[in-house]
Amino acid sequence: MRIVVDTHTHTIASGHAYSTIQEMAKGASDNGIEMMAVTDHGPDLPGAPGFLYFHNLKILPPSIHGVRIIRGVEANIMDFEGAIDLPERFLGKLDFCMAGYHEPCLKPGKVHDHTRGMVRALSNPYIDAVSHPGNPKYQVDIEEVVLAAKEHGKLIEINNHSFAVRTGSEENCRQFAILCKRHGVRIVTGSDAHFSDSVGEFGKVYRLLEEVGFPEELVLNTSVQKIDAYIRERKERIHSLTERILF
Ligand SMILES: [Zn+2]
Ligand SMILES: [Zn+2]
């Protein structure tokens, strides 16, 4: 298995990351990554960019340093009802939207709260994936989250960075991988790079997927075509939703 797409990266716009989009793309290219999602933090995280930043991502060229660019966001789940900090009119214009828990935006509660918020976020048609759902600070009922992803045709992220910074993530991520395999739920893999050198860093993810014998067909990041097909699926989902509202 070779991962050629990184669906989780932060640029200097996030306020606590240190490379520009061009530098991140160069890092991606140096590390053998063919496609990179720019997923800066949603506006409610201190230091993160505002609505207009996400609105204007459309001006980016389709590729930089030979690396295809996906316009995305890592939005914040703001309450345990699944509220998201970027309005739908912005989410709908992007290619790939993740949502996740971050402490400056929402303090941890109880397992059933975390689970409900994450399940609600996955039921939001504009949200594609939950970011670092294995974070033990926001422990969830893993099977419930995986089944919600299955029900809504959404994705579970396995985040390489979690193994280093979110202590205790490893066992949760293993459970997510085992249950995604069992229920046939697709995953995305993200480096969560906050500096250009780290784009495409997937050492821990590879090890975990190998350990659980994870099927390659459920890993979207092993080909640009699989991600493109998913983005088309997302667009159709959102299109049919707006048609339902209009008629
Ligand atoms: Zn995050
Ligand atoms: Zn992140």
PDB file of C-alpha atoms and ligand atoms in Angstrom:
ATOM      1  CA  MET A   1       0.000   0.000   0.000  1.00  0.00           C
ATOM      2  CA  ARG A   2       1.321   3.432  -0.877  1.00  0.00           C
ATOM      3  CA  ILE A   3      -0.377   6.626   0.298  1.00  0.00           C
ATOM      4  CA  VAL A   4      -0.096   9.360  -2.346  1.00  0.00           C
ATOM      5  CA  VAL A   5      -2.681  11.826  -1.036  1.00  0.00           C
ATOM      6  CA  ASP A   6      -2.485  13.753   2.220  1.00  0.00           C
ATOM      7  CA  THR A   7      -5.973  14.934   3.226  1.00  0.00           C
ATOM      8  CA  HIS A   8      -5.012  16.911   6.329  1.00  0.00           C
ATOM      9  CA  THR A   9      -2.492  19.795   6.319  1.00  0.00           C
ATOM     10  CA  HIS A  10      -2.279  23.237   7.914  1.00  0.00           C
ATOM     11  CA  THR A  11      -0.637  26.364   6.514  1.00  0.00           C
ATOM     12  CA  ILE A  12       0.514  29.554   8.173  1.00  0.00           C
ATOM     13  CA  ALA A  13      -3.104  30.755   7.875  1.00  0.00           C
ATOM     14  CA  SER A  14      -4.074  28.484  10.791  1.00  0.00           C
ATOM     15  CA  GLY A  15      -2.129  30.767  13.120  1.00  0.00           C
ATOM     16  CA  HIS A  16      -0.033  28.015  14.752  1.00  0.00           C
ATOM     17  CA  ALA A  17       1.438  26.367  11.626  1.00  0.00           C
ATOM     18  CA  TYR A  18       4.558  27.597   9.931  1.00  0.00           C
ATOM     19  CA  SER A  19       4.588  27.131   6.151  1.00  0.00           C
ATOM     20  CA  THR A  20       2.789  28.753   3.238  1.00  0.00           C
ATOM     21  CA  ILE A  21       0.679  26.753   0.780  1.00  0.00           C
ATOM     22  CA  GLN A  22       3.557  26.870  -1.710  1.00  0.00           C
ATOM     23  CA  GLU A  23       6.014  25.564   0.884  1.00  0.00           C
ATOM     24  CA  MET A  24       3.579  22.826   1.912  1.00  0.00           C
ATOM     25  CA  ALA A  25       3.151  21.812  -1.742  1.00  0.00           C
ATOM     26  CA  LYS A  26       6.938  21.687  -2.170  1.00  0.00           C
ATOM     27  CA  GLY A  27       7.165  19.505   0.975  1.00  0.00           C
ATOM     28  CA  ALA A  28       4.449  17.268  -0.458  1.00  0.00           C
ATOM     29  CA  SER A  29       6.280  16.931  -3.754  1.00  0.00           C
ATOM     30  CA  ASP A  30       9.595  16.168  -1.994  1.00  0.00           C
ATOM     31  CA  ASN A  31       7.855  13.465   0.031  1.00  0.00           C
ATOM     32  CA  GLY A  32       6.209  11.748  -2.959  1.00  0.00           C
ATOM     33  CA  ILE A  33       2.717  13.130  -2.336  1.00  0.00           C
ATOM     34  CA  GLU A  34       0.676  13.757  -5.511  1.00  0.00           C
ATOM     35  CA  MET A  35      -2.320  15.526  -4.005  1.00  0.00           C
ATOM     36  CA  MET A  36      -2.745  17.562  -0.837  1.00  0.00           C
ATOM     37  CA  ALA A  37      -5.798  18.938   0.919  1.00  0.00           C
ATOM     38  CA  VAL A  38      -5.291  22.336   2.512  1.00  0.00           C
ATOM     39  CA  THR A  39      -7.416  22.033   5.648  1.00  0.00           C
ATOM     40  CA  ASP A  40      -6.784  25.075   7.784  1.00  0.00           C
ATOM     41  CA  HIS A  41      -8.667  25.340  11.060  1.00  0.00           C
ATOM     42  CA  GLY A  42     -12.199  26.692  11.128  1.00  0.00           C
ATOM     43  CA  PRO A  43     -12.698  30.335  12.185  1.00  0.00           C
ATOM     44  CA  ASP A  44     -13.532  29.766  15.852  1.00  0.00           C
ATOM     45  CA  LEU A  45     -10.116  28.355  16.784  1.00  0.00           C
ATOM     46  CA  PRO A  46      -7.984  31.239  18.108  1.00  0.00           C
ATOM     47  CA  GLY A  47      -5.666  32.493  15.365  1.00  0.00           C
ATOM     48  CA  ALA A  48      -7.541  30.692  12.566  1.00  0.00           C
ATOM     49  CA  PRO A  49      -8.649  32.507   9.397  1.00  0.00           C
ATOM     50  CA  GLY A  50     -12.117  33.987   8.858  1.00  0.00           C
ATOM     51  CA  PHE A  51     -14.918  33.104   6.421  1.00  0.00           C
ATOM     52  CA  LEU A  52     -13.368  35.027   3.528  1.00  0.00           C
ATOM     53  CA  TYR A  53     -10.205  32.943   3.608  1.00  0.00           C
ATOM     54  CA  PHE A  54     -12.256  29.833   2.868  1.00  0.00           C
ATOM     55  CA  HIS A  55     -14.437  31.647   0.353  1.00  0.00           C
ATOM     56  CA  ASN A  56     -11.399  32.810  -1.607  1.00  0.00           C
ATOM     57  CA  LEU A  57      -9.586  29.443  -1.764  1.00  0.00           C
ATOM     58  CA  LYS A  58     -11.165  29.202  -5.228  1.00  0.00           C
ATOM     59  CA  ILE A  59      -8.399  31.442  -6.586  1.00  0.00           C
ATOM     60  CA  LEU A  60      -5.735  28.785  -5.925  1.00  0.00           C
ATOM     61  CA  PRO A  61      -4.353  27.079  -9.017  1.00  0.00           C
ATOM     62  CA  PRO A  62      -5.361  23.411  -9.406  1.00  0.00           C
ATOM     63  CA  SER A  63      -1.782  22.325  -8.741  1.00  0.00           C
ATOM     64  CA  ILE A  64       1.326  23.828  -7.139  1.00  0.00           C
ATOM     65  CA  HIS A  65       4.821  22.333  -7.626  1.00  0.00           C
ATOM     66  CA  GLY A  66       3.064  19.522  -9.516  1.00  0.00           C
ATOM     67  CA  VAL A  67       0.902  18.646  -6.491  1.00  0.00           C
ATOM     68  CA  ARG A  68      -2.872  18.735  -6.948  1.00  0.00           C
ATOM     69  CA  ILE A  69      -4.516  21.019  -4.398  1.00  0.00           C
ATOM     70  CA  ILE A  70      -7.816  20.201  -2.686  1.00  0.00           C
ATOM     71  CA  ARG A  71      -9.562  23.145  -1.061  1.00  0.00           C
ATOM     72  CA  GLY A  72     -10.703  22.131   2.377  1.00  0.00           C
ATOM     73  CA  VAL A  73     -11.187  22.945   6.021  1.00  0.00           C
ATOM     74  CA  GLU A  74     -10.833  21.290   9.386  1.00  0.00           C
ATOM     75  CA  ALA A  75     -13.893  22.877  10.951  1.00  0.00           C
ATOM     76  CA  ASN A  76     -14.624  22.842  14.666  1.00  0.00           C
ATOM     77  CA  ILE A  77     -17.457  20.917  16.268  1.00  0.00           C
ATOM     78  CA  MET A  78     -18.765  23.653  18.553  1.00  0.00           C
ATOM     79  CA  ASP A  79     -21.265  21.785  20.729  1.00  0.00           C
ATOM     80  CA  PHE A  80     -22.478  18.269  21.393  1.00  0.00           C
ATOM     81  CA  GLU A  81     -25.361  18.765  18.967  1.00  0.00           C
ATOM     82  CA  GLY A  82     -22.799  18.865  16.145  1.00  0.00           C
ATOM     83  CA  ALA A  83     -22.808  22.609  15.347  1.00  0.00           C
ATOM     84  CA  ILE A  84     -20.004  23.578  12.919  1.00  0.00           C
ATOM     85  CA  ASP A  85     -18.151  26.919  12.928  1.00  0.00           C
ATOM     86  CA  LEU A  86     -18.239  27.508   9.166  1.00  0.00           C
ATOM     87  CA  PRO A  87     -21.653  28.237   7.575  1.00  0.00           C
ATOM     88  CA  GLU A  88     -22.999  25.878   4.926  1.00  0.00           C
ATOM     89  CA  ARG A  89     -22.652  28.457   2.163  1.00  0.00           C
ATOM     90  CA  PHE A  90     -18.875  28.251   2.625  1.00  0.00           C
ATOM     91  CA  LEU A  91     -18.692  24.510   3.314  1.00  0.00           C
ATOM     92  CA  GLY A  92     -20.671  23.854   0.148  1.00  0.00           C
ATOM     93  CA  LYS A  93     -18.098  25.594  -2.049  1.00  0.00           C
ATOM     94  CA  LEU A  94     -15.127  23.556  -0.786  1.00  0.00           C
ATOM     95  CA  ASP A  95     -13.928  20.133  -1.979  1.00  0.00           C
ATOM     96  CA  PHE A  96     -13.349  18.411   1.335  1.00  0.00           C
ATOM     97  CA  CYS A  97     -14.609  19.322   4.810  1.00  0.00           C
ATOM     98  CA  MET A  98     -13.542  17.661   8.002  1.00  0.00           C
ATOM     99  CA  ALA A  99     -14.870  18.450  11.453  1.00  0.00           C
ATOM    100  CA  GLY A 100     -13.253  17.702  14.774  1.00  0.00           C
ATOM    101  CA  TYR A 101     -13.058  18.530  18.446  1.00  0.00           C
ATOM    102  CA  HIS A 102     -10.487  21.076  19.654  1.00  0.00           C
ATOM    103  CA  GLU A 103     -10.243  22.153  23.268  1.00  0.00           C
ATOM    104  CA  PRO A 104     -10.193  25.948  22.745  1.00  0.00           C
ATOM    105  CA  CYS A 105     -13.588  25.599  21.040  1.00  0.00           C
ATOM    106  CA  LEU A 106     -15.317  22.979  23.185  1.00  0.00           C
ATOM    107  CA  LYS A 107     -14.244  21.500  26.495  1.00  0.00           C
ATOM    108  CA  PRO A 108     -14.533  17.711  26.791  1.00  0.00           C
ATOM    109  CA  GLY A 109     -17.734  16.321  28.284  1.00  0.00           C
ATOM    110  CA  LYS A 110     -18.944  12.750  28.715  1.00  0.00           C
ATOM    111  CA  VAL A 111     -18.534   9.860  26.274  1.00  0.00           C
ATOM    112  CA  HIS A 112     -22.191  10.011  25.211  1.00  0.00           C
ATOM    113  CA  ASP A 113     -21.846  13.782  24.561  1.00  0.00           C
ATOM    114  CA  HIS A 114     -18.736  13.334  22.396  1.00  0.00           C
ATOM    115  CA  THR A 115     -20.419  10.496  20.523  1.00  0.00           C
ATOM    116  CA  ARG A 116     -23.599  12.488  19.847  1.00  0.00           C
ATOM    117  CA  GLY A 117     -21.679  15.539  18.599  1.00  0.00           C
ATOM    118  CA  MET A 118     -19.552  13.442  16.264  1.00  0.00           C
ATOM    119  CA  VAL A 119     -22.488  11.399  14.957  1.00  0.00           C
ATOM    120  CA  ARG A 120     -24.413  14.642  14.290  1.00  0.00           C
ATOM    121  CA  ALA A 121     -21.402  16.120  12.479  1.00  0.00           C
ATOM    122  CA  LEU A 122     -21.272  13.004  10.262  1.00  0.00           C
ATOM    123  CA  SER A 123     -24.972  13.390   9.480  1.00  0.00           C
ATOM    124  CA  ASN A 124     -24.290  16.931   8.185  1.00  0.00           C
ATOM    125  CA  PRO A 125     -24.274  16.606   4.360  1.00  0.00           C
ATOM    126  CA  TYR A 126     -21.479  19.185   4.057  1.00  0.00           C
ATOM    127  CA  ILE A 127     -19.082  17.297   6.338  1.00  0.00           C
ATOM    128  CA  ASP A 128     -17.033  14.506   4.752  1.00  0.00           C
ATOM    129  CA  ALA A 129     -14.963  13.153   7.620  1.00  0.00           C
ATOM    130  CA  VAL A 130     -14.269  13.500  11.316  1.00  0.00           C
ATOM    131  CA  SER A 131     -10.701  14.487  12.131  1.00  0.00           C
ATOM    132  CA  HIS A 132      -8.651  12.561  14.725  1.00  0.00           C
ATOM    133  CA  PRO A 133     -11.734  10.792  16.172  1.00  0.00           C
ATOM    134  CA  GLY A 134      -9.409   8.574  18.227  1.00  0.00           C
ATOM    135  CA  ASN A 135      -8.449  11.426  20.565  1.00  0.00           C
ATOM    136  CA  PRO A 136      -9.024   9.932  24.060  1.00  0.00           C
ATOM    137  CA  LYS A 137      -9.764  13.384  25.512  1.00  0.00           C
ATOM    138  CA  TYR A 138     -12.994  13.182  23.540  1.00  0.00           C
ATOM    139  CA  GLN A 139     -13.582   9.459  23.951  1.00  0.00           C
ATOM    140  CA  VAL A 140     -16.473   8.254  21.800  1.00  0.00           C
ATOM    141  CA  ASP A 141     -18.413   5.050  21.360  1.00  0.00           C
ATOM    142  CA  ILE A 142     -16.264   3.975  18.436  1.00  0.00           C
ATOM    143  CA  GLU A 143     -18.722   1.532  16.872  1.00  0.00           C
ATOM    144  CA  GLU A 144     -21.535   4.087  16.997  1.00  0.00           C
ATOM    145  CA  VAL A 145     -19.364   6.624  15.153  1.00  0.00           C
ATOM    146  CA  VAL A 146     -18.255   4.055  12.555  1.00  0.00           C
ATOM    147  CA  LEU A 147     -21.876   3.012  11.935  1.00  0.00           C
ATOM    148  CA  ALA A 148     -22.891   6.677  11.529  1.00  0.00           C
ATOM    149  CA  ALA A 149     -20.146   7.091   8.914  1.00  0.00           C
ATOM    150  CA  LYS A 150     -21.464   3.999   7.141  1.00  0.00           C
ATOM    151  CA  GLU A 151     -25.067   5.210   7.235  1.00  0.00           C
ATOM    152  CA  HIS A 152     -24.177   8.582   5.712  1.00  0.00           C
ATOM    153  CA  GLY A 153     -21.457   7.373   3.308  1.00  0.00           C
ATOM    154  CA  LYS A 154     -18.830   9.387   5.190  1.00  0.00           C
ATOM    155  CA  LEU A 155     -15.186   8.850   6.072  1.00  0.00           C
ATOM    156  CA  ILE A 156     -13.190   8.200   9.244  1.00  0.00           C
ATOM    157  CA  GLU A 157      -9.769   9.790   9.514  1.00  0.00           C
ATOM    158  CA  ILE A 158      -6.705   7.944  10.771  1.00  0.00           C
ATOM    159  CA  ASN A 159      -4.430  10.807  11.799  1.00  0.00           C
ATOM    160  CA  ASN A 160      -0.666  10.227  11.855  1.00  0.00           C
ATOM    161  CA  HIS A 161      -0.021  13.202  14.127  1.00  0.00           C
ATOM    162  CA  SER A 162      -2.355  11.826  16.847  1.00  0.00           C
ATOM    163  CA  PHE A 163       0.074   9.066  17.728  1.00  0.00           C
ATOM    164  CA  ALA A 164       2.592  11.721  18.803  1.00  0.00           C
ATOM    165  CA  VAL A 165       0.450  14.479  20.298  1.00  0.00           C
ATOM    166  CA  ARG A 166      -2.790  12.927  21.473  1.00  0.00           C
ATOM    167  CA  THR A 167      -1.571  10.494  24.093  1.00  0.00           C
ATOM    168  CA  GLY A 168      -3.532   7.278  24.194  1.00  0.00           C
ATOM    169  CA  SER A 169      -4.829   7.636  20.628  1.00  0.00           C
ATOM    170  CA  GLU A 170      -3.150   4.477  19.421  1.00  0.00           C
ATOM    171  CA  GLU A 171      -5.602   1.961  20.894  1.00  0.00           C
ATOM    172  CA  ASN A 172      -8.606   4.035  19.837  1.00  0.00           C
ATOM    173  CA  CYS A 173      -7.236   4.368  16.294  1.00  0.00           C
ATOM    174  CA  ARG A 174      -6.698   0.599  16.175  1.00  0.00           C
ATOM    175  CA  GLN A 175     -10.329   0.060  17.216  1.00  0.00           C
ATOM    176  CA  PHE A 176     -11.487   2.535  14.571  1.00  0.00           C
ATOM    177  CA  ALA A 177      -9.464   0.660  11.936  1.00  0.00           C
ATOM    178  CA  ILE A 178     -10.759  -2.757  13.058  1.00  0.00           C
ATOM    179  CA  LEU A 179     -14.390  -1.576  13.059  1.00  0.00           C
ATOM    180  CA  CYS A 180     -14.083   0.288   9.740  1.00  0.00           C
ATOM    181  CA  LYS A 181     -12.715  -2.927   8.222  1.00  0.00           C
ATOM    182  CA  ARG A 182     -15.546  -4.978   9.765  1.00  0.00           C
ATOM    183  CA  HIS A 183     -18.303  -2.609   8.587  1.00  0.00           C
ATOM    184  CA  GLY A 184     -16.741  -1.703   5.216  1.00  0.00           C
ATOM    185  CA  VAL A 185     -16.310   1.987   6.064  1.00  0.00           C
ATOM    186  CA  ARG A 186     -13.833   4.036   4.031  1.00  0.00           C
ATOM    187  CA  ILE A 187     -11.025   5.935   5.708  1.00  0.00           C
ATOM    188  CA  VAL A 188      -8.815   8.907   4.888  1.00  0.00           C
ATOM    189  CA  THR A 189      -5.276   9.302   6.172  1.00  0.00           C
ATOM    190  CA  GLY A 190      -3.930  12.667   7.252  1.00  0.00           C
ATOM    191  CA  SER A 191      -0.477  13.771   8.340  1.00  0.00           C
ATOM    192  CA  ASP A 192      -1.987  16.833  10.073  1.00  0.00           C
ATOM    193  CA  ALA A 193       1.287  18.550   9.087  1.00  0.00           C
ATOM    194  CA  HIS A 194       1.868  21.991  10.591  1.00  0.00           C
ATOM    195  CA  PHE A 195       5.210  22.372   8.775  1.00  0.00           C
ATOM    196  CA  SER A 196       6.197  21.602   5.197  1.00  0.00           C
ATOM    197  CA  ASP A 197       8.607  18.745   5.986  1.00  0.00           C
ATOM    198  CA  SER A 198       5.819  16.746   7.608  1.00  0.00           C
ATOM    199  CA  VAL A 199       3.444  16.587   4.636  1.00  0.00           C
ATOM    200  CA  GLY A 200       3.012  12.922   3.711  1.00  0.00           C
ATOM    201  CA  GLU A 201       4.377  11.585   6.995  1.00  0.00           C
ATOM    202  CA  PHE A 202       2.465   8.349   7.470  1.00  0.00           C
ATOM    203  CA  GLY A 203       4.835   5.996   9.317  1.00  0.00           C
ATOM    204  CA  LYS A 204       2.434   5.247  12.187  1.00  0.00           C
ATOM    205  CA  VAL A 205      -0.574   4.993   9.916  1.00  0.00           C
ATOM    206  CA  TYR A 206       1.157   2.413   7.690  1.00  0.00           C
ATOM    207  CA  ARG A 207       2.123   0.347  10.735  1.00  0.00           C
ATOM    208  CA  LEU A 208      -1.413   0.403  12.138  1.00  0.00           C
ATOM    209  CA  LEU A 209      -3.090  -0.475   8.841  1.00  0.00           C
ATOM    210  CA  GLU A 210      -0.676  -3.336   8.327  1.00  0.00           C
ATOM    211  CA  GLU A 211      -1.210  -4.623  11.861  1.00  0.00           C
ATOM    212  CA  VAL A 212      -4.984  -4.882  11.419  1.00  0.00           C
ATOM    213  CA  GLY A 213      -4.764  -6.104   7.797  1.00  0.00           C
ATOM    214  CA  PHE A 214      -6.737  -3.102   6.581  1.00  0.00           C
ATOM    215  CA  PRO A 215      -8.034  -3.521   2.997  1.00  0.00           C
ATOM    216  CA  GLU A 216      -6.512  -1.045   0.555  1.00  0.00           C
ATOM    217  CA  GLU A 217      -9.807  -0.532  -1.283  1.00  0.00           C
ATOM    218  CA  LEU A 218     -11.185   1.223   1.806  1.00  0.00           C
ATOM    219  CA  VAL A 219      -8.231   3.676   1.991  1.00  0.00           C
ATOM    220  CA  LEU A 220      -9.067   6.626  -0.274  1.00  0.00           C
ATOM    221  CA  ASN A 221      -5.581   8.154  -0.077  1.00  0.00           C
ATOM    222  CA  THR A 222      -3.857   5.462  -2.107  1.00  0.00           C
ATOM    223  CA  SER A 223      -4.863   7.097  -5.390  1.00  0.00           C
ATOM    224  CA  VAL A 224      -5.712  10.528  -6.758  1.00  0.00           C
ATOM    225  CA  GLN A 225      -8.564   8.914  -8.716  1.00  0.00           C
ATOM    226  CA  LYS A 226     -10.214   7.574  -5.554  1.00  0.00           C
ATOM    227  CA  ILE A 227     -10.161  11.032  -3.975  1.00  0.00           C
ATOM    228  CA  ASP A 228     -11.465  12.629  -7.178  1.00  0.00           C
ATOM    229  CA  ALA A 229     -14.293  10.081  -7.237  1.00  0.00           C
ATOM    230  CA  TYR A 230     -15.107  10.882  -3.616  1.00  0.00           C
ATOM    231  CA  ILE A 231     -15.169  14.645  -4.326  1.00  0.00           C
ATOM    232  CA  ARG A 232     -17.620  13.968  -7.185  1.00  0.00           C
ATOM    233  CA  GLU A 233     -19.743  11.919  -4.795  1.00  0.00           C
ATOM    234  CA  ARG A 234     -19.681  14.844  -2.326  1.00  0.00           C
ATOM    235  CA  LYS A 235     -20.737  17.308  -5.013  1.00  0.00           C
ATOM    236  CA  GLU A 236     -23.627  15.081  -6.087  1.00  0.00           C
ATOM    237  CA  ARG A 237     -24.736  14.730  -2.470  1.00  0.00           C
ATOM    238  CA  ILE A 238     -24.760  18.496  -1.970  1.00  0.00           C
ATOM    239  CA  HIS A 239     -26.362  19.108  -5.362  1.00  0.00           C
ATOM    240  CA  SER A 240     -29.233  16.720  -4.664  1.00  0.00           C
ATOM    241  CA  LEU A 241     -29.697  18.388  -1.298  1.00  0.00           C
ATOM    242  CA  THR A 242     -30.029  21.876  -2.769  1.00  0.00           C
ATOM    243  CA  GLU A 243     -32.436  20.516  -5.400  1.00  0.00           C
ATOM    244  CA  ARG A 244     -34.575  19.065  -2.613  1.00  0.00           C
ATOM    245  CA  ILE A 245     -34.631  22.439  -0.881  1.00  0.00           C
ATOM    246  CA  LEU A 246     -35.499  24.319  -4.086  1.00  0.00           C
ATOM    247  CA  PHE A 247     -38.290  22.028  -5.329  1.00  0.00           C
TER     248      PHE A 247
HETATM  249 ZN    ZN B   1      -7.357  18.960  14.649  1.00  0.00          ZN
HETATM  250 ZN    ZN B   2      -5.407  19.475  12.015  1.00  0.00          ZN
END
